[in-house]
């Protein structure tokens, strides 16, 4: 082949067939899903005036309801704190079991991953509903649900972080005769501790948001107060609760982000 022909072949435009087929498949799936779920753009446009009426009923917020909302909001934060801490502590041992570069027995790592997949398959609302039926309606059910959710999330992120560590320090420790506990303590933990703390803070952020919804299934917190306001059509009270949630979540997100930046 001559140099001119080789240069011409190198500059040849790649085929767009694969890209076009992918776009067509995505559009077909989107259209089919919209059809089966009765998604209607005209109906959405027709409902915009009703949304406007709802916003009118929510304004102005009932500021006197703030005193009633504050204690349930604190309860929601407490639920998130306890659920996050308990779930994260339980996640530590199973994260090491699930990490294949730490657990050399395939049966143990496979069993740990199966447990994690099972726990993460169940949504937090379902956990809250189940535990509300077991231990009764209130904050305890929501806290247990958040603990399970935190356990699944933190475990998943942590064992993936463990598997991506630099193998050099653990291998050096093995070479000088360190046992398994020493190998983990000095070869693995220093590389994942900061990331683990970041995962815990991120999970706490998520749990504060999730805890506000758990009240809709009787799991306590500010969500229960919001549901009562909506059921009574007291949209002025509902807007007060929503504004309080919004401000608290913003503050928590800001503080948590700053802490994670310092850790990572």
mmCIF file of C-alpha atoms in Angstrom:
data_model
loop_
_atom_site.group_PDB
_atom_site.id
_atom_site.type_symbol
_atom_site.label_atom_id
_atom_site.label_comp_id
_atom_site.label_asym_id
_atom_site.label_seq_id
_atom_site.Cartn_x
_atom_site.Cartn_y
_atom_site.Cartn_z
ATOM 1 C CA UNK A 1 0.000 0.000 0.000
ATOM 2 C CA UNK A 2 1.318 3.405 -0.953
ATOM 3 C CA UNK A 3 1.787 6.136 1.705
ATOM 4 C CA UNK A 4 -0.962 8.244 0.124
ATOM 5 C CA UNK A 5 -3.485 5.394 0.343
ATOM 6 C CA UNK A 6 -2.538 4.662 3.967
ATOM 7 C CA UNK A 7 -2.993 8.323 4.901
ATOM 8 C CA UNK A 8 -6.371 8.394 3.128
ATOM 9 C CA UNK A 9 -7.522 5.271 5.032
ATOM 10 C CA UNK A 10 -6.428 6.763 8.366
ATOM 11 C CA UNK A 11 -8.452 9.915 7.743
ATOM 12 C CA UNK A 12 -11.585 8.014 6.675
ATOM 13 C CA UNK A 13 -14.650 9.049 8.661
ATOM 14 C CA UNK A 14 -15.874 6.276 10.986
ATOM 15 C CA UNK A 15 -19.241 4.714 10.301
ATOM 16 C CA UNK A 16 -22.162 6.320 12.113
ATOM 17 C CA UNK A 17 -24.372 3.231 11.792
ATOM 18 C CA UNK A 18 -23.787 2.053 15.371
ATOM 19 C CA UNK A 19 -24.487 5.511 16.809
ATOM 20 C CA UNK A 20 -27.659 5.937 14.746
ATOM 21 C CA UNK A 21 -28.962 2.494 15.703
ATOM 22 C CA UNK A 22 -28.332 3.268 19.372
ATOM 23 C CA UNK A 23 -30.243 6.545 19.118
ATOM 24 C CA UNK A 24 -33.147 4.810 17.367
ATOM 25 C CA UNK A 25 -33.295 2.065 20.027
ATOM 26 C CA UNK A 26 -33.295 4.628 22.836
ATOM 27 C CA UNK A 27 -36.088 6.609 21.169
ATOM 28 C CA UNK A 28 -38.142 3.429 20.661
ATOM 29 C CA UNK A 29 -37.707 2.423 24.321
ATOM 30 C CA UNK A 30 -38.590 5.940 25.445
ATOM 31 C CA UNK A 31 -41.724 6.072 23.280
ATOM 32 C CA UNK A 32 -42.857 2.576 24.332
ATOM 33 C CA UNK A 33 -42.309 3.343 28.032
ATOM 34 C CA UNK A 34 -44.204 6.649 27.738
ATOM 35 C CA UNK A 35 -47.086 4.873 25.984
ATOM 36 C CA UNK A 36 -47.332 2.094 28.590
ATOM 37 C CA UNK A 37 -47.193 4.549 31.507
ATOM 38 C CA UNK A 38 -49.771 6.888 29.940
ATOM 39 C CA UNK A 39 -47.377 9.829 29.848
ATOM 40 C CA UNK A 40 -49.180 12.684 28.141
ATOM 41 C CA UNK A 41 -47.569 16.053 27.472
ATOM 42 C CA UNK A 42 -50.959 17.726 26.732
ATOM 43 C CA UNK A 43 -52.329 16.551 30.102
ATOM 44 C CA UNK A 44 -49.235 17.882 31.823
ATOM 45 C CA UNK A 45 -49.721 21.272 30.170
ATOM 46 C CA UNK A 46 -53.406 21.275 31.152
ATOM 47 C CA UNK A 47 -52.433 20.599 34.769
ATOM 48 C CA UNK A 48 -50.125 23.597 35.044
ATOM 49 C CA UNK A 49 -52.975 25.960 36.122
ATOM 50 C CA UNK A 50 -53.860 23.512 38.921
ATOM 51 C CA UNK A 51 -50.265 23.613 40.079
ATOM 52 C CA UNK A 52 -50.534 27.382 40.190
ATOM 53 C CA UNK A 53 -53.643 27.143 42.381
ATOM 54 C CA UNK A 54 -51.787 24.841 44.753
ATOM 55 C CA UNK A 55 -48.901 27.289 45.084
ATOM 56 C CA UNK A 56 -51.382 30.089 45.786
ATOM 57 C CA UNK A 57 -52.903 28.026 48.622
ATOM 58 C CA UNK A 58 -49.435 27.370 50.042
ATOM 59 C CA UNK A 59 -48.609 31.080 50.247
ATOM 60 C CA UNK A 60 -48.079 32.630 52.677
ATOM 61 C CA UNK A 61 -46.695 29.852 54.901
ATOM 62 C CA UNK A 62 -48.167 29.489 58.356
ATOM 63 C CA UNK A 63 -45.157 30.705 60.323
ATOM 64 C CA UNK A 64 -46.813 29.895 63.636
ATOM 65 C CA UNK A 65 -46.614 26.219 62.613
ATOM 66 C CA UNK A 66 -42.827 26.442 62.788
ATOM 67 C CA UNK A 67 -42.844 25.809 66.543
ATOM 68 C CA UNK A 68 -44.829 22.616 65.942
ATOM 69 C CA UNK A 69 -42.516 21.485 63.124
ATOM 70 C CA UNK A 70 -39.179 21.994 64.845
ATOM 71 C CA UNK A 71 -39.285 19.014 67.220
ATOM 72 C CA UNK A 72 -40.256 16.480 64.484
ATOM 73 C CA UNK A 73 -37.434 17.912 62.357
ATOM 74 C CA UNK A 74 -34.973 17.279 65.183
ATOM 75 C CA UNK A 75 -36.392 13.769 65.515
ATOM 76 C CA UNK A 76 -35.738 13.234 61.799
ATOM 77 C CA UNK A 77 -32.098 14.319 62.211
ATOM 78 C CA UNK A 78 -31.690 12.028 65.229
ATOM 79 C CA UNK A 79 -33.114 9.122 63.225
ATOM 80 C CA UNK A 80 -30.616 9.829 60.446
ATOM 81 C CA UNK A 81 -27.686 10.057 62.887
ATOM 82 C CA UNK A 82 -28.450 6.805 64.704
ATOM 83 C CA UNK A 83 -29.360 4.911 61.535
ATOM 84 C CA UNK A 84 -26.203 6.076 59.750
ATOM 85 C CA UNK A 85 -23.841 5.275 62.633
ATOM 86 C CA UNK A 86 -25.311 1.836 63.359
ATOM 87 C CA UNK A 87 -25.479 0.825 59.702
ATOM 88 C CA UNK A 88 -21.960 2.076 59.001
ATOM 89 C CA UNK A 89 -20.457 0.199 61.955
ATOM 90 C CA UNK A 90 -22.081 -3.055 60.853
ATOM 91 C CA UNK A 91 -20.845 -2.374 57.312
ATOM 92 C CA UNK A 92 -17.158 -2.451 58.321
ATOM 93 C CA UNK A 93 -16.656 -6.217 58.808
ATOM 94 C CA UNK A 94 -18.801 -7.289 55.870
ATOM 95 C CA UNK A 95 -16.971 -4.828 53.592
ATOM 96 C CA UNK A 96 -13.715 -6.663 54.286
ATOM 97 C CA UNK A 97 -15.431 -10.001 53.714
ATOM 98 C CA UNK A 98 -16.825 -8.796 50.369
ATOM 99 C CA UNK A 99 -13.494 -7.409 49.125
ATOM 100 C CA UNK A 100 -11.776 -10.129 47.081
ATOM 101 C CA UNK A 101 -8.284 -8.737 47.652
ATOM 102 C CA UNK A 102 -8.773 -9.182 51.420
ATOM 103 C CA UNK A 103 -10.927 -12.314 51.603
ATOM 104 C CA UNK A 104 -9.173 -14.992 49.590
ATOM 105 C CA UNK A 105 -11.943 -17.561 50.147
ATOM 106 C CA UNK A 106 -14.372 -17.161 47.212
ATOM 107 C CA UNK A 107 -17.305 -18.670 49.138
ATOM 108 C CA UNK A 108 -17.047 -16.045 51.900
ATOM 109 C CA UNK A 109 -16.774 -13.067 49.541
ATOM 110 C CA UNK A 110 -19.637 -14.396 47.389
ATOM 111 C CA UNK A 111 -21.846 -14.868 50.470
ATOM 112 C CA UNK A 112 -21.040 -11.344 51.707
ATOM 113 C CA UNK A 113 -21.871 -9.849 48.308
ATOM 114 C CA UNK A 114 -25.118 -11.816 48.154
ATOM 115 C CA UNK A 115 -26.170 -10.363 51.517
ATOM 116 C CA UNK A 116 -25.297 -6.843 50.363
ATOM 117 C CA UNK A 117 -27.186 -7.251 47.093
ATOM 118 C CA UNK A 118 -30.224 -8.558 48.960
ATOM 119 C CA UNK A 119 -30.186 -5.686 51.478
ATOM 120 C CA UNK A 120 -29.787 -3.039 48.764
ATOM 121 C CA UNK A 121 -32.584 -4.545 46.669
ATOM 122 C CA UNK A 122 -35.219 -3.590 49.257
ATOM 123 C CA UNK A 123 -36.061 0.155 49.288
ATOM 124 C CA UNK A 124 -35.984 2.104 52.537
ATOM 125 C CA UNK A 125 -39.739 2.769 52.396
ATOM 126 C CA UNK A 126 -40.400 -0.970 52.391
ATOM 127 C CA UNK A 127 -38.071 -1.429 55.353
ATOM 128 C CA UNK A 128 -39.921 1.342 57.175
ATOM 129 C CA UNK A 129 -43.319 -0.214 56.451
ATOM 130 C CA UNK A 130 -42.187 -3.657 57.601
ATOM 131 C CA UNK A 131 -40.569 -2.448 60.810
ATOM 132 C CA UNK A 132 -43.500 -0.140 61.543
ATOM 133 C CA UNK A 133 -45.679 -3.270 61.549
ATOM 134 C CA UNK A 134 -43.168 -5.129 63.762
ATOM 135 C CA UNK A 135 -42.144 -2.543 66.375
ATOM 136 C CA UNK A 136 -45.040 -0.097 65.969
ATOM 137 C CA UNK A 137 -45.359 3.279 64.298
ATOM 138 C CA UNK A 138 -42.804 5.862 65.301
ATOM 139 C CA UNK A 139 -39.163 6.866 65.096
ATOM 140 C CA UNK A 140 -37.808 3.410 66.019
ATOM 141 C CA UNK A 141 -39.139 1.860 62.811
ATOM 142 C CA UNK A 142 -37.636 4.667 60.738
ATOM 143 C CA UNK A 143 -34.283 4.412 62.507
ATOM 144 C CA UNK A 144 -34.033 0.657 61.862
ATOM 145 C CA UNK A 145 -34.982 1.203 58.214
ATOM 146 C CA UNK A 146 -32.243 3.834 57.823
ATOM 147 C CA UNK A 147 -29.742 1.509 59.521
ATOM 148 C CA UNK A 148 -30.439 -1.191 56.932
ATOM 149 C CA UNK A 149 -30.225 1.328 54.109
ATOM 150 C CA UNK A 150 -26.949 2.751 55.471
ATOM 151 C CA UNK A 151 -25.522 -0.725 55.890
ATOM 152 C CA UNK A 152 -26.158 -1.599 52.247
ATOM 153 C CA UNK A 153 -24.897 1.689 50.824
ATOM 154 C CA UNK A 154 -21.764 2.098 52.964
ATOM 155 C CA UNK A 155 -20.802 -1.566 52.539
ATOM 156 C CA UNK A 156 -21.043 -1.348 48.756
ATOM 157 C CA UNK A 157 -18.943 1.825 48.528
ATOM 158 C CA UNK A 158 -16.406 0.638 51.092
ATOM 159 C CA UNK A 159 -15.624 -2.785 49.653
ATOM 160 C CA UNK A 160 -15.190 -1.249 46.199
ATOM 161 C CA UNK A 161 -12.783 1.254 47.755
ATOM 162 C CA UNK A 162 -10.872 -1.562 49.475
ATOM 163 C CA UNK A 163 -10.524 -3.437 46.205
ATOM 164 C CA UNK A 164 -8.983 -0.370 44.540
ATOM 165 C CA UNK A 165 -6.228 0.237 47.122
ATOM 166 C CA UNK A 166 -2.550 0.260 46.249
ATOM 167 C CA UNK A 167 -1.410 -3.379 46.693
ATOM 168 C CA UNK A 168 2.158 -2.332 47.490
ATOM 169 C CA UNK A 169 1.923 -1.782 51.281
ATOM 170 C CA UNK A 170 -0.066 -4.985 51.968
ATOM 171 C CA UNK A 171 2.355 -7.032 49.858
ATOM 172 C CA UNK A 172 5.324 -5.515 51.702
ATOM 173 C CA UNK A 173 3.735 -6.412 55.044
ATOM 174 C CA UNK A 174 3.100 -9.958 53.872
ATOM 175 C CA UNK A 175 6.730 -10.228 52.833
ATOM 176 C CA UNK A 176 7.944 -9.357 56.352
ATOM 177 C CA UNK A 177 5.597 -11.908 57.981
ATOM 178 C CA UNK A 178 2.664 -9.779 59.142
ATOM 179 C CA UNK A 179 -0.485 -11.667 60.113
ATOM 180 C CA UNK A 180 -3.918 -10.926 58.626
ATOM 181 C CA UNK A 181 -4.988 -8.441 61.304
ATOM 182 C CA UNK A 182 -1.721 -6.516 61.021
ATOM 183 C CA UNK A 183 -2.059 -6.632 57.232
ATOM 184 C CA UNK A 184 -5.493 -5.000 57.469
ATOM 185 C CA UNK A 185 -4.584 -2.579 60.264
ATOM 186 C CA UNK A 186 -1.442 -1.137 58.691
ATOM 187 C CA UNK A 187 -1.795 -1.970 55.000
ATOM 188 C CA UNK A 188 -5.488 -1.423 54.209
ATOM 189 C CA UNK A 189 -7.074 0.857 56.809
ATOM 190 C CA UNK A 190 -4.757 3.863 56.247
ATOM 191 C CA UNK A 191 -5.737 3.847 52.565
ATOM 192 C CA UNK A 192 -9.524 3.671 53.053
ATOM 193 C CA UNK A 193 -10.243 5.437 56.366
ATOM 194 C CA UNK A 194 -10.713 8.900 54.844
ATOM 195 C CA UNK A 195 -12.876 7.510 52.060
ATOM 196 C CA UNK A 196 -14.965 5.559 54.571
ATOM 197 C CA UNK A 197 -15.581 8.739 56.567
ATOM 198 C CA UNK A 198 -16.646 10.471 53.350
ATOM 199 C CA UNK A 199 -19.046 7.611 52.562
ATOM 200 C CA UNK A 200 -20.582 7.893 56.036
ATOM 201 C CA UNK A 201 -21.117 11.641 55.669
ATOM 202 C CA UNK A 202 -22.654 11.181 52.220
ATOM 203 C CA UNK A 203 -24.964 8.472 53.585
ATOM 204 C CA UNK A 204 -26.025 10.778 56.405
ATOM 205 C CA UNK A 205 -27.003 13.428 53.838
ATOM 206 C CA UNK A 206 -29.093 10.880 51.959
ATOM 207 C CA UNK A 207 -30.661 9.598 55.178
ATOM 208 C CA UNK A 208 -31.824 13.052 56.255
ATOM 209 C CA UNK A 209 -33.732 13.351 52.970
ATOM 210 C CA UNK A 210 -35.016 9.781 53.181
ATOM 211 C CA UNK A 211 -36.126 10.198 56.798
ATOM 212 C CA UNK A 212 -38.446 13.045 55.786
ATOM 213 C CA UNK A 213 -40.362 10.603 53.559
ATOM 214 C CA UNK A 214 -40.486 7.657 55.963
ATOM 215 C CA UNK A 215 -43.172 9.419 57.984
ATOM 216 C CA UNK A 216 -45.615 8.763 55.150
ATOM 217 C CA UNK A 217 -45.596 5.071 56.137
ATOM 218 C CA UNK A 218 -45.769 5.821 59.863
ATOM 219 C CA UNK A 219 -42.034 5.752 60.623
ATOM 220 C CA UNK A 220 -41.964 9.027 62.559
ATOM 221 C CA UNK A 221 -40.140 12.266 61.928
ATOM 222 C CA UNK A 222 -41.114 15.385 60.003
ATOM 223 C CA UNK A 223 -42.671 13.328 57.209
ATOM 224 C CA UNK A 224 -45.542 12.315 59.464
ATOM 225 C CA UNK A 225 -46.293 15.979 60.184
ATOM 226 C CA UNK A 226 -46.169 16.813 56.468
ATOM 227 C CA UNK A 227 -48.549 13.990 55.662
ATOM 228 C CA UNK A 228 -51.042 15.198 58.269
ATOM 229 C CA UNK A 229 -50.949 18.736 56.888
ATOM 230 C CA UNK A 230 -51.570 17.464 53.345
ATOM 231 C CA UNK A 231 -54.363 15.140 54.460
ATOM 232 C CA UNK A 232 -56.141 18.090 56.129
ATOM 233 C CA UNK A 233 -55.570 20.237 53.025
ATOM 234 C CA UNK A 234 -53.636 22.694 55.186
ATOM 235 C CA UNK A 235 -51.243 23.711 52.441
ATOM 236 C CA UNK A 236 -50.046 26.735 54.398
ATOM 237 C CA UNK A 237 -48.798 24.379 57.116
ATOM 238 C CA UNK A 238 -47.339 22.026 54.509
ATOM 239 C CA UNK A 239 -45.349 24.883 52.960
ATOM 240 C CA UNK A 240 -43.906 25.725 56.385
ATOM 241 C CA UNK A 241 -42.767 22.124 56.829
ATOM 242 C CA UNK A 242 -41.310 22.012 53.298
ATOM 243 C CA UNK A 243 -39.380 25.249 53.834
ATOM 244 C CA UNK A 244 -37.984 23.949 57.124
ATOM 245 C CA UNK A 245 -36.869 20.701 55.464
ATOM 246 C CA UNK A 246 -35.315 22.666 52.611
ATOM 247 C CA UNK A 247 -33.275 24.922 54.908
ATOM 248 C CA UNK A 248 -32.103 22.070 57.158
ATOM 249 C CA UNK A 249 -31.077 19.897 54.194
ATOM 250 C CA UNK A 250 -29.155 22.804 52.637
ATOM 251 C CA UNK A 251 -27.230 23.406 55.873
ATOM 252 C CA UNK A 252 -26.446 19.712 56.321
ATOM 253 C CA UNK A 253 -25.343 19.370 52.690
ATOM 254 C CA UNK A 254 -23.041 22.381 52.984
ATOM 255 C CA UNK A 255 -21.410 21.235 56.233
ATOM 256 C CA UNK A 256 -21.075 17.648 55.018
ATOM 257 C CA UNK A 257 -19.559 18.717 51.690
ATOM 258 C CA UNK A 258 -16.953 20.853 53.458
ATOM 259 C CA UNK A 259 -16.063 18.000 55.789
ATOM 260 C CA UNK A 260 -15.730 15.541 52.921
ATOM 261 C CA UNK A 261 -13.510 17.979 51.030
ATOM 262 C CA UNK A 262 -11.164 18.162 54.009
ATOM 263 C CA UNK A 263 -11.143 14.384 54.441
ATOM 264 C CA UNK A 264 -10.599 13.528 50.779
#
